[in-house]
């Protein structure tokens, strides 16, 4: 009997080895994925123009400005003595910023609710902006999943450019004072970029991808594009995606001042400081806020009767491979990103109605992007049929949140049929002529396709193309 069992085991072992030998060839190709279209079903934002989509959009198209002079209190140096605060403030060459209005009134960011409440004491401001904008976007989408399956099929992709530099400044002060034992146990969770995504995921129980891109000023756009691809690839059916930033602090402003990136000529007239494409531009205005979208697979959205703002038709990326902060003079990176977004969308350049330009109000960057748009869109741009503007004139440069907020503006332009203006465009750069001219006033028009550009330090570029679904 024992002998029989022995030979039986040897026989089974031989069969296994035989099957392994004859199945050791290459695997079959992965299964082909069915095409999945991605649409936008919810919007939320916190900007220098106000807290909420409605107030921000209304003020934007009416030509209002959210930029103001900074104060010593804005520098977040409460742990330092008054003399140090005053000295630091005096040393800053740029003293204007796009700052989110805070308070308990409609259209204001309620710090007591989103930042200082018992549930939120362990989070930094950039995270609280993302939570606030995500809440609005999910409510707008009427999407609050309750089943385990729905939560597993919902993910989050929210990035930031710098995180919480003010927390790092406070921590370094403790080292100088030999008081490191007083360092908060929440220091690391407060500064990690991915904690914005993490907190949104935890708040709503979303168990799909929990993702955070960090690509400087292209972060928001990359976060949205990556999220759209996750839906297209079948990882999930819904993604909460966008960017967030809270960089109004002493060290962040000082750093950009030292790199000579910020405006310095308009400290006395802050509302005129951000002037994309204008001859008198001299640098960008640092800003803060958050923009969040709810992205959804089209059939999933239809099945639950969701309203659809637009479709994500194209997502193009490129690298300048040239310089840490400056774009190549011929705009090759921007052209590549826009071309790749167009190719993926299946649209021709002459089918794009509006471009929300990255143009930050820097002398070089704005001209290079204008040259890239002129090169790619050629006759369409020259005819005047292509409307384009930079909304940074009204809100400044929101860094890691810029691409997301401007993607929302592009979607709202499609939804409302209004292309927003470029604020402070008094004397356009000589590169513009004839009908090839940025909008200096908001324009009512049919917009079926809109492109949103975002470019960042390190030569990273992203273009998102949205289109109406009708």
CSV table of C-alpha atoms in Angstrom, one decimal:
chain,number,residue,atom,x,y,z
A,1,UNK,CA,0.0,0.0,0.0
A,2,UNK,CA,2.8,2.4,0.9
A,3,UNK,CA,4.6,1.5,-2.3
A,4,UNK,CA,1.4,2.3,-4.3
A,5,UNK,CA,1.2,5.7,-2.6
A,6,UNK,CA,4.9,6.3,-3.4
A,7,UNK,CA,4.4,5.6,-7.1
A,8,UNK,CA,1.2,7.6,-7.2
A,9,UNK,CA,3.0,10.7,-5.8
A,10,UNK,CA,5.8,10.2,-8.4
A,11,UNK,CA,3.2,9.9,-11.2
A,12,UNK,CA,1.5,13.1,-10.1
A,13,UNK,CA,4.9,14.9,-9.8
A,14,UNK,CA,5.8,13.8,-13.3
A,15,UNK,CA,2.5,15.1,-14.7
A,16,UNK,CA,3.1,18.5,-13.1
A,17,UNK,CA,6.6,18.7,-14.4
A,18,UNK,CA,5.4,17.6,-17.9
A,19,UNK,CA,2.7,20.3,-17.9
A,20,UNK,CA,5.2,22.9,-16.8
A,21,UNK,CA,7.6,22.0,-19.5
A,22,UNK,CA,5.0,22.2,-22.2
A,23,UNK,CA,3.4,25.4,-20.9
A,24,UNK,CA,6.7,27.4,-20.4
A,25,UNK,CA,6.1,29.4,-23.6
A,26,UNK,CA,5.1,33.0,-23.6
A,27,UNK,CA,1.7,34.0,-22.1
A,28,UNK,CA,-1.2,35.0,-24.3
A,29,UNK,CA,-1.5,38.8,-24.8
A,30,UNK,CA,-3.4,40.6,-22.0
A,31,UNK,CA,-7.1,40.9,-22.8
A,32,UNK,CA,-8.1,43.9,-25.0
A,33,UNK,CA,-9.9,46.6,-23.1
A,34,UNK,CA,-13.1,48.0,-24.4
A,35,UNK,CA,-13.1,51.7,-25.2
A,36,UNK,CA,-14.3,53.8,-22.2
A,37,UNK,CA,-15.2,57.5,-22.5
A,38,UNK,CA,-14.6,59.8,-19.6
A,39,UNK,CA,-16.9,62.8,-18.7
A,40,UNK,CA,-16.9,65.5,-16.1
A,41,UNK,CA,-20.0,65.3,-13.8
A,42,UNK,CA,-19.0,67.5,-10.8
A,43,UNK,CA,-17.0,70.7,-10.2
A,44,UNK,CA,-15.6,72.3,-7.0
A,45,UNK,CA,-13.1,75.1,-6.4
A,46,UNK,CA,-11.5,77.4,-3.9
A,47,UNK,CA,-9.8,80.5,-5.4
A,48,UNK,CA,-8.7,84.0,-4.7
A,49,UNK,CA,-12.0,85.1,-6.3
A,50,UNK,CA,-14.0,83.2,-3.8
A,51,UNK,CA,-15.0,79.8,-2.3
A,52,UNK,CA,-17.2,77.9,-4.7
A,53,UNK,CA,-17.7,77.5,-8.5
A,54,UNK,CA,-20.6,80.0,-8.9
A,55,UNK,CA,-19.0,82.9,-7.2
A,56,UNK,CA,-15.6,82.4,-8.8
A,57,UNK,CA,-17.0,82.0,-12.3
A,58,UNK,CA,-19.2,85.1,-11.9
A,59,UNK,CA,-16.4,87.3,-10.7
A,60,UNK,CA,-14.0,86.0,-13.4
A,61,UNK,CA,-16.2,86.7,-16.4
A,62,UNK,CA,-17.1,90.1,-15.0
A,63,UNK,CA,-13.5,91.1,-14.9
A,64,UNK,CA,-13.0,91.2,-11.1
A,65,UNK,CA,-9.6,90.5,-9.5
A,66,UNK,CA,-8.7,88.4,-6.5
A,67,UNK,CA,-5.2,89.7,-6.0
A,68,UNK,CA,-4.3,92.0,-3.1
A,69,UNK,CA,-1.4,93.3,-1.1
A,70,UNK,CA,0.1,90.9,1.4
A,71,UNK,CA,0.4,91.7,5.1
A,72,UNK,CA,2.8,90.5,7.7
A,73,UNK,CA,0.1,88.1,9.0
A,74,UNK,CA,-0.1,86.5,5.6
A,75,UNK,CA,3.5,85.3,6.0
A,76,UNK,CA,2.5,82.7,8.6
A,77,UNK,CA,5.4,83.6,11.0
A,78,UNK,CA,3.5,83.6,14.3
A,79,UNK,CA,6.2,81.6,16.0
A,80,UNK,CA,8.8,84.3,15.3
A,81,UNK,CA,9.4,87.6,17.1
A,82,UNK,CA,8.0,90.8,15.7
A,83,UNK,CA,11.4,92.2,14.7
A,84,UNK,CA,12.1,89.1,12.6
A,85,UNK,CA,8.6,89.3,11.0
A,86,UNK,CA,9.1,92.9,10.0
A,87,UNK,CA,12.6,92.3,8.7
A,88,UNK,CA,11.4,89.4,6.6
A,89,UNK,CA,8.5,91.3,5.2
A,90,UNK,CA,10.8,94.2,4.3
A,91,UNK,CA,13.2,91.9,2.4
A,92,UNK,CA,10.5,90.5,0.1
A,93,UNK,CA,10.6,92.2,-3.3
A,94,UNK,CA,7.1,91.1,-4.3
A,95,UNK,CA,4.3,92.0,-1.9
A,96,UNK,CA,1.2,91.0,-3.8
A,97,UNK,CA,-0.6,87.6,-3.9
A,98,UNK,CA,-3.8,85.8,-4.9
A,99,UNK,CA,-5.2,85.0,-1.5
A,100,UNK,CA,-8.3,83.0,-0.8
A,101,UNK,CA,-10.9,85.2,1.0
A,102,UNK,CA,-11.7,83.7,4.4
A,103,UNK,CA,-14.7,84.1,6.7
A,104,UNK,CA,-18.2,82.8,7.4
A,105,UNK,CA,-20.0,84.7,4.7
A,106,UNK,CA,-21.2,83.1,1.4
A,107,UNK,CA,-18.3,82.8,-1.1
A,108,UNK,CA,-15.7,82.8,1.7
A,109,UNK,CA,-13.5,79.9,2.8
A,110,UNK,CA,-14.7,78.9,6.3
A,111,UNK,CA,-11.5,78.1,8.3
A,112,UNK,CA,-13.5,77.2,11.4
A,113,UNK,CA,-15.2,74.5,9.4
A,114,UNK,CA,-12.4,73.2,7.2
A,115,UNK,CA,-9.2,73.9,9.1
A,116,UNK,CA,-9.7,74.6,12.8
A,117,UNK,CA,-12.5,72.1,13.6
A,118,UNK,CA,-11.7,69.1,15.9
A,119,UNK,CA,-11.6,66.8,12.9
A,120,UNK,CA,-9.2,68.9,10.9
A,121,UNK,CA,-6.6,70.0,13.4
A,122,UNK,CA,-4.0,67.6,12.1
A,123,UNK,CA,-4.2,68.8,8.5
A,124,UNK,CA,-2.4,71.6,6.7
A,125,UNK,CA,-4.2,74.3,4.7
A,126,UNK,CA,-3.5,72.9,1.3
A,127,UNK,CA,-5.3,69.7,2.4
A,128,UNK,CA,-8.3,71.7,3.7
A,129,UNK,CA,-8.7,73.5,0.4
A,130,UNK,CA,-8.8,70.1,-1.4
A,131,UNK,CA,-11.4,68.8,1.1
A,132,UNK,CA,-13.6,71.8,0.6
A,133,UNK,CA,-13.4,71.7,-3.2
A,134,UNK,CA,-13.9,68.0,-3.3
A,135,UNK,CA,-17.0,68.3,-1.1
A,136,UNK,CA,-18.5,70.8,-3.5
A,137,UNK,CA,-17.6,68.7,-6.6
A,138,UNK,CA,-19.2,65.5,-5.1
A,139,UNK,CA,-22.3,67.4,-4.1
A,140,UNK,CA,-22.5,68.9,-7.6
A,141,UNK,CA,-22.2,65.5,-9.1
A,142,UNK,CA,-24.8,64.1,-6.7
A,143,UNK,CA,-22.4,61.2,-6.1
A,144,UNK,CA,-22.1,59.9,-2.6
A,145,UNK,CA,-21.6,56.1,-3.0
A,146,UNK,CA,-22.8,53.9,-0.1
A,147,UNK,CA,-22.1,50.3,-1.3
A,148,UNK,CA,-18.7,48.6,-0.9
A,149,UNK,CA,-18.6,47.9,-4.6
A,150,UNK,CA,-19.1,51.6,-5.5
A,151,UNK,CA,-16.5,52.7,-3.1
A,152,UNK,CA,-14.0,50.2,-4.5
A,153,UNK,CA,-14.7,51.6,-8.0
A,154,UNK,CA,-14.1,55.2,-7.0
A,155,UNK,CA,-10.6,56.7,-6.6
A,156,UNK,CA,-8.8,60.0,-5.9
A,157,UNK,CA,-6.0,61.8,-7.8
A,158,UNK,CA,-5.1,65.1,-6.1
A,159,UNK,CA,-1.7,66.7,-6.4
A,160,UNK,CA,0.1,69.7,-5.0
A,161,UNK,CA,3.2,71.6,-5.9
A,162,UNK,CA,4.9,72.4,-2.6
A,163,UNK,CA,2.7,71.1,0.3
A,164,UNK,CA,3.0,73.0,3.5
A,165,UNK,CA,6.3,75.0,3.5
A,166,UNK,CA,5.1,77.0,6.5
A,167,UNK,CA,5.1,73.8,8.7
A,168,UNK,CA,8.7,73.1,7.5
A,169,UNK,CA,9.7,76.7,8.5
A,170,UNK,CA,8.1,76.3,12.0
A,171,UNK,CA,9.9,72.9,12.4
A,172,UNK,CA,13.3,74.3,11.5
A,173,UNK,CA,12.8,77.0,14.1
A,174,UNK,CA,12.4,74.3,16.8
A,175,UNK,CA,15.8,72.9,15.7
A,176,UNK,CA,17.5,76.3,16.0
A,177,UNK,CA,15.9,76.8,19.5
A,178,UNK,CA,16.9,73.2,20.5
A,179,UNK,CA,13.3,72.4,21.2
A,180,UNK,CA,12.8,69.5,18.8
A,181,UNK,CA,10.9,67.5,21.4
A,182,UNK,CA,8.0,70.0,20.8
A,183,UNK,CA,7.7,68.9,17.2
A,184,UNK,CA,4.2,67.9,16.4
A,185,UNK,CA,3.6,64.2,15.7
A,186,UNK,CA,1.5,65.4,12.8
A,187,UNK,CA,4.4,67.2,11.2
A,188,UNK,CA,5.0,64.5,8.5
A,189,UNK,CA,1.3,63.9,7.7
A,190,UNK,CA,0.8,67.6,7.3
A,191,UNK,CA,3.6,68.1,4.7
A,192,UNK,CA,3.2,65.0,2.6
A,193,UNK,CA,1.7,66.0,-0.8
A,194,UNK,CA,-0.3,62.8,-1.1
A,195,UNK,CA,-2.2,63.5,2.1
A,196,UNK,CA,-4.7,65.7,0.2
A,197,UNK,CA,-5.8,62.6,-1.8
A,198,UNK,CA,-5.5,60.5,1.4
A,199,UNK,CA,-7.8,62.6,3.4
A,200,UNK,CA,-10.4,62.8,0.6
A,201,UNK,CA,-10.2,59.0,0.2
A,202,UNK,CA,-10.6,58.5,4.0
A,203,UNK,CA,-13.5,60.9,4.4
A,204,UNK,CA,-15.6,59.2,1.8
A,205,UNK,CA,-14.3,55.7,1.9
A,206,UNK,CA,-13.1,55.6,-1.7
A,207,UNK,CA,-10.9,52.5,-2.2
A,208,UNK,CA,-9.9,52.9,-5.8
A,209,UNK,CA,-6.5,54.4,-6.8
A,210,UNK,CA,-5.2,56.9,-4.2
A,211,UNK,CA,-2.8,58.9,-6.4
A,212,UNK,CA,-0.9,62.2,-6.2
A,213,UNK,CA,1.1,63.8,-9.0
A,214,UNK,CA,3.8,66.4,-8.2
A,215,UNK,CA,4.9,68.1,-11.4
A,216,UNK,CA,5.3,71.8,-10.3
A,217,UNK,CA,2.8,74.0,-12.0
A,218,UNK,CA,1.5,71.2,-14.3
A,219,UNK,CA,0.4,69.2,-11.2
A,220,UNK,CA,-3.3,69.9,-11.4
A,221,UNK,CA,-3.5,69.0,-15.2
A,222,UNK,CA,-1.4,65.8,-14.8
A,223,UNK,CA,-3.6,64.7,-11.9
A,224,UNK,CA,-6.8,65.1,-14.0
A,225,UNK,CA,-5.2,63.5,-17.1
A,226,UNK,CA,-3.8,60.5,-15.0
A,227,UNK,CA,-7.2,60.1,-13.4
A,228,UNK,CA,-9.0,60.0,-16.8
A,229,UNK,CA,-6.6,57.3,-18.0
A,230,UNK,CA,-7.3,55.2,-14.9
A,231,UNK,CA,-11.0,55.3,-15.9
A,232,UNK,CA,-10.2,54.5,-19.5
A,233,UNK,CA,-8.0,51.6,-18.5
A,234,UNK,CA,-10.8,50.1,-16.4
A,235,UNK,CA,-9.3,50.6,-12.9
A,236,UNK,CA,-12.3,52.5,-11.7
A,237,UNK,CA,-15.6,54.1,-12.9
A,238,UNK,CA,-15.2,57.4,-11.0
A,239,UNK,CA,-12.3,59.6,-10.0
A,240,UNK,CA,-12.1,62.7,-7.8
A,241,UNK,CA,-9.3,64.6,-9.4
A,242,UNK,CA,-7.5,67.9,-9.3
A,243,UNK,CA,-4.9,70.0,-7.6
A,244,UNK,CA,-4.4,72.1,-4.5
A,245,UNK,CA,-1.9,74.6,-3.1
A,246,UNK,CA,-1.5,76.9,0.0
A,247,UNK,CA,1.8,78.6,-0.7
A,248,UNK,CA,1.3,82.1,0.7
A,249,UNK,CA,4.0,82.0,3.3
A,250,UNK,CA,7.3,83.7,4.0
A,251,UNK,CA,9.6,81.0,2.7
A,252,UNK,CA,7.7,80.2,-0.5
A,253,UNK,CA,7.4,83.9,-1.5
A,254,UNK,CA,11.1,84.5,-0.6
A,255,UNK,CA,12.1,81.5,-2.7
A,256,UNK,CA,10.3,82.7,-5.8
A,257,UNK,CA,11.5,86.3,-5.2
A,258,UNK,CA,15.1,85.0,-5.2
A,259,UNK,CA,14.5,83.2,-8.5
A,260,UNK,CA,13.2,86.5,-9.9
A,261,UNK,CA,10.0,84.8,-11.0
A,262,UNK,CA,7.6,87.2,-9.2
A,263,UNK,CA,6.3,90.6,-10.2
A,264,UNK,CA,7.9,93.5,-8.3
A,265,UNK,CA,6.6,96.6,-10.1
A,266,UNK,CA,3.0,96.6,-8.9
A,267,UNK,CA,3.2,96.3,-5.1
A,268,UNK,CA,1.2,99.6,-4.9
A,269,UNK,CA,-1.5,98.5,-7.3
A,270,UNK,CA,-1.9,94.7,-6.7
A,271,UNK,CA,-5.0,94.4,-8.9
A,272,UNK,CA,-2.8,95.3,-11.9
A,273,UNK,CA,0.1,93.1,-11.0
A,274,UNK,CA,-0.8,89.9,-13.0
A,275,UNK,CA,-1.0,90.9,-16.7
A,276,UNK,CA,-0.5,87.9,-19.0
A,277,UNK,CA,0.5,88.7,-22.6
A,278,UNK,CA,0.8,92.5,-21.8
A,279,UNK,CA,3.9,94.4,-22.6
A,280,UNK,CA,4.3,95.7,-19.0
A,281,UNK,CA,4.3,92.2,-17.4
A,282,UNK,CA,7.3,91.6,-15.2
A,283,UNK,CA,6.6,88.2,-13.4
A,284,UNK,CA,3.8,86.2,-11.9
A,285,UNK,CA,1.7,86.7,-8.8
A,286,UNK,CA,1.8,83.8,-6.4
A,287,UNK,CA,-1.7,82.4,-5.6
A,288,UNK,CA,-3.4,79.7,-3.7
A,289,UNK,CA,-6.5,77.5,-3.9
A,290,UNK,CA,-7.9,74.2,-5.2
A,291,UNK,CA,-9.8,72.9,-8.2
A,292,UNK,CA,-11.5,69.5,-8.1
A,293,UNK,CA,-13.4,67.5,-10.8
A,294,UNK,CA,-15.5,64.4,-10.6
A,295,UNK,CA,-14.6,62.3,-13.6
A,296,UNK,CA,-16.8,59.4,-14.6
A,297,UNK,CA,-17.1,56.7,-17.2
A,298,UNK,CA,-19.8,57.8,-19.6
A,299,UNK,CA,-22.1,54.8,-19.4
A,300,UNK,CA,-21.8,54.9,-15.6
A,301,UNK,CA,-22.8,58.5,-15.6
A,302,UNK,CA,-25.8,57.9,-17.9
A,303,UNK,CA,-27.0,55.0,-15.9
A,304,UNK,CA,-27.3,57.1,-12.7
A,305,UNK,CA,-28.7,60.1,-14.6
A,306,UNK,CA,-25.8,62.4,-13.9
A,307,UNK,CA,-25.5,65.8,-15.6
A,308,UNK,CA,-22.5,66.0,-17.9
A,309,UNK,CA,-20.5,69.2,-18.3
A,310,UNK,CA,-18.0,68.0,-20.9
A,311,UNK,CA,-15.9,65.0,-22.1
A,312,UNK,CA,-12.2,64.6,-21.5
A,313,UNK,CA,-11.2,64.1,-25.1
A,314,UNK,CA,-7.4,64.4,-25.0
A,315,UNK,CA,-4.4,64.5,-22.6
A,316,UNK,CA,-1.0,65.4,-24.0
A,317,UNK,CA,2.3,65.5,-22.1
A,318,UNK,CA,5.8,66.4,-23.0
A,319,UNK,CA,9.2,67.5,-21.6
A,320,UNK,CA,11.3,70.4,-22.8
A,321,UNK,CA,14.6,68.7,-21.9
A,322,UNK,CA,16.1,72.2,-21.9
A,323,UNK,CA,16.2,74.2,-18.6
A,324,UNK,CA,15.1,74.0,-15.0
A,325,UNK,CA,12.8,77.0,-15.2
A,326,UNK,CA,12.8,78.5,-18.7
A,327,UNK,CA,11.0,77.0,-21.7
A,328,UNK,CA,12.8,76.5,-25.0
A,329,UNK,CA,12.5,79.6,-27.2
A,330,UNK,CA,10.7,77.8,-30.0
A,331,UNK,CA,8.0,76.5,-27.7
A,332,UNK,CA,8.6,72.9,-28.8
A,333,UNK,CA,7.4,71.4,-25.4
A,334,UNK,CA,4.1,73.3,-25.6
A,335,UNK,CA,3.6,72.3,-29.2
A,336,UNK,CA,4.2,68.6,-28.4
A,337,UNK,CA,1.8,68.6,-25.5
A,338,UNK,CA,-1.0,70.3,-27.5
A,339,UNK,CA,-0.3,68.1,-30.6
A,340,UNK,CA,-0.6,64.9,-28.5
A,341,UNK,CA,-3.8,66.1,-26.8
A,342,UNK,CA,-5.3,66.8,-30.2
A,343,UNK,CA,-4.2,63.4,-31.6
A,344,UNK,CA,-5.7,61.6,-28.8
A,345,UNK,CA,-9.0,63.5,-29.1
A,346,UNK,CA,-9.4,62.8,-32.8
A,347,UNK,CA,-10.0,66.5,-33.4
A,348,UNK,CA,-8.3,68.9,-35.8
A,349,UNK,CA,-6.7,72.1,-34.7
A,350,UNK,CA,-9.4,74.1,-36.4
A,351,UNK,CA,-12.1,72.4,-34.3
A,352,UNK,CA,-10.8,73.9,-31.1
A,353,UNK,CA,-12.8,77.0,-30.1
A,354,UNK,CA,-11.0,78.2,-27.0
A,355,UNK,CA,-7.6,77.9,-25.3
A,356,UNK,CA,-7.0,78.7,-21.6
A,357,UNK,CA,-3.3,79.5,-21.8
A,358,UNK,CA,-0.8,78.8,-19.1
A,359,UNK,CA,0.6,82.3,-19.5
A,360,UNK,CA,1.7,83.4,-16.1
A,361,UNK,CA,2.6,87.0,-16.8
A,362,UNK,CA,6.4,86.4,-17.2
A,363,UNK,CA,8.2,88.1,-20.1
A,364,UNK,CA,9.6,84.9,-21.7
A,365,UNK,CA,7.0,82.3,-20.9
A,366,UNK,CA,4.0,84.2,-22.3
A,367,UNK,CA,5.8,85.0,-25.6
A,368,UNK,CA,6.9,81.4,-26.0
A,369,UNK,CA,3.4,80.0,-25.4
A,370,UNK,CA,1.9,82.5,-27.8
A,371,UNK,CA,4.5,81.5,-30.5
A,372,UNK,CA,3.5,77.8,-29.9
A,373,UNK,CA,-0.2,78.5,-30.3
A,374,UNK,CA,0.5,80.5,-33.4
A,375,UNK,CA,2.7,77.7,-34.8
A,376,UNK,CA,0.2,74.9,-34.2
A,377,UNK,CA,-3.1,76.6,-34.9
A,378,UNK,CA,-1.7,78.7,-37.8
A,379,UNK,CA,-4.6,80.0,-40.0
A,380,UNK,CA,-7.2,79.1,-37.4
A,381,UNK,CA,-5.5,81.4,-34.9
A,382,UNK,CA,-4.9,84.1,-37.5
A,383,UNK,CA,-8.6,84.1,-38.6
A,384,UNK,CA,-9.8,85.1,-35.1
A,385,UNK,CA,-12.0,82.0,-34.9
A,386,UNK,CA,-9.8,80.7,-32.1
A,387,UNK,CA,-10.4,82.5,-28.8
A,388,UNK,CA,-7.7,82.3,-26.1
A,389,UNK,CA,-7.0,84.0,-22.8
A,390,UNK,CA,-5.1,83.6,-19.6
A,391,UNK,CA,-7.3,83.7,-16.5
A,392,UNK,CA,-4.2,84.2,-14.2
A,393,UNK,CA,-4.8,88.0,-14.6
A,394,UNK,CA,-7.7,87.5,-12.1
A,395,UNK,CA,-6.3,85.0,-9.7
A,396,UNK,CA,-2.6,84.9,-10.1
A,397,UNK,CA,-0.6,81.7,-10.5
A,398,UNK,CA,-1.9,78.9,-8.2
A,399,UNK,CA,1.1,76.7,-8.8
A,400,UNK,CA,0.1,73.0,-8.2
A,401,UNK,CA,-3.6,74.0,-8.3
A,402,UNK,CA,-3.4,76.1,-11.5
A,403,UNK,CA,-3.9,73.4,-14.0
A,404,UNK,CA,-7.0,72.1,-12.2
A,405,UNK,CA,-8.6,75.5,-11.7
A,406,UNK,CA,-8.0,76.4,-15.3
A,407,UNK,CA,-9.3,73.1,-16.5
A,408,UNK,CA,-12.5,74.0,-14.6
A,409,UNK,CA,-12.6,77.4,-16.3
A,410,UNK,CA,-12.3,75.7,-19.7
A,411,UNK,CA,-15.1,73.3,-18.8
A,412,UNK,CA,-17.3,76.2,-17.6
A,413,UNK,CA,-16.5,78.1,-20.9
A,414,UNK,CA,-18.0,75.1,-22.8
A,415,UNK,CA,-20.9,74.8,-20.4
A,416,UNK,CA,-21.9,78.4,-20.4
A,417,UNK,CA,-20.8,79.4,-23.8
A,418,UNK,CA,-18.5,82.2,-22.5
A,419,UNK,CA,-14.8,82.6,-23.0
A,420,UNK,CA,-13.3,84.5,-20.1
A,421,UNK,CA,-11.1,87.5,-20.5
A,422,UNK,CA,-7.4,88.2,-19.9
A,423,UNK,CA,-7.3,90.9,-17.2
A,424,UNK,CA,-5.0,93.9,-17.4
A,425,UNK,CA,-4.3,93.4,-21.1
A,426,UNK,CA,-3.7,97.1,-21.9
A,427,UNK,CA,-0.9,96.8,-24.5
A,428,UNK,CA,-0.6,93.3,-26.0
A,429,UNK,CA,2.9,91.9,-26.7
A,430,UNK,CA,4.2,92.7,-30.2
A,431,UNK,CA,3.9,89.0,-31.1
A,432,UNK,CA,0.2,89.5,-31.5
A,433,UNK,CA,-1.3,91.2,-34.5
A,434,UNK,CA,-4.5,91.3,-36.5
A,435,UNK,CA,-7.1,88.8,-35.3
A,436,UNK,CA,-4.5,86.8,-33.4
A,437,UNK,CA,-5.1,88.5,-30.1
A,438,UNK,CA,-5.9,87.4,-26.5
A,439,UNK,CA,-9.4,88.2,-25.3
A,440,UNK,CA,-9.4,91.5,-23.3
A,441,UNK,CA,-13.2,91.1,-22.6
A,442,UNK,CA,-15.3,88.0,-21.9
A,443,UNK,CA,-16.9,86.7,-25.1
A,444,UNK,CA,-20.2,84.9,-25.5
A,445,UNK,CA,-19.7,82.2,-28.2
A,446,UNK,CA,-20.4,78.6,-28.9
A,447,UNK,CA,-17.5,76.6,-27.5
A,448,UNK,CA,-17.6,72.9,-28.4
A,449,UNK,CA,-13.9,72.1,-27.7
A,450,UNK,CA,-11.5,73.8,-25.3
A,451,UNK,CA,-7.8,73.3,-24.6
A,452,UNK,CA,-6.2,74.0,-21.2
A,453,UNK,CA,-2.3,74.3,-21.1
A,454,UNK,CA,-0.1,73.9,-18.0
A,455,UNK,CA,3.7,74.0,-17.9
A,456,UNK,CA,6.0,73.6,-15.0
A,457,UNK,CA,9.6,74.0,-13.7
A,458,UNK,CA,11.7,71.2,-14.9
A,459,UNK,CA,10.3,71.5,-18.4
A,460,UNK,CA,7.1,69.4,-17.7
A,461,UNK,CA,4.1,70.2,-20.0
A,462,UNK,CA,0.5,69.1,-20.1
A,463,UNK,CA,-2.5,69.9,-22.2
A,464,UNK,CA,-6.1,68.8,-21.5
A,465,UNK,CA,-8.7,68.9,-24.2
A,466,UNK,CA,-12.4,69.0,-23.2
A,467,UNK,CA,-15.3,68.8,-25.6
A,468,UNK,CA,-19.1,69.1,-25.3
A,469,UNK,CA,-20.8,65.7,-25.3
A,470,UNK,CA,-23.9,66.8,-27.3
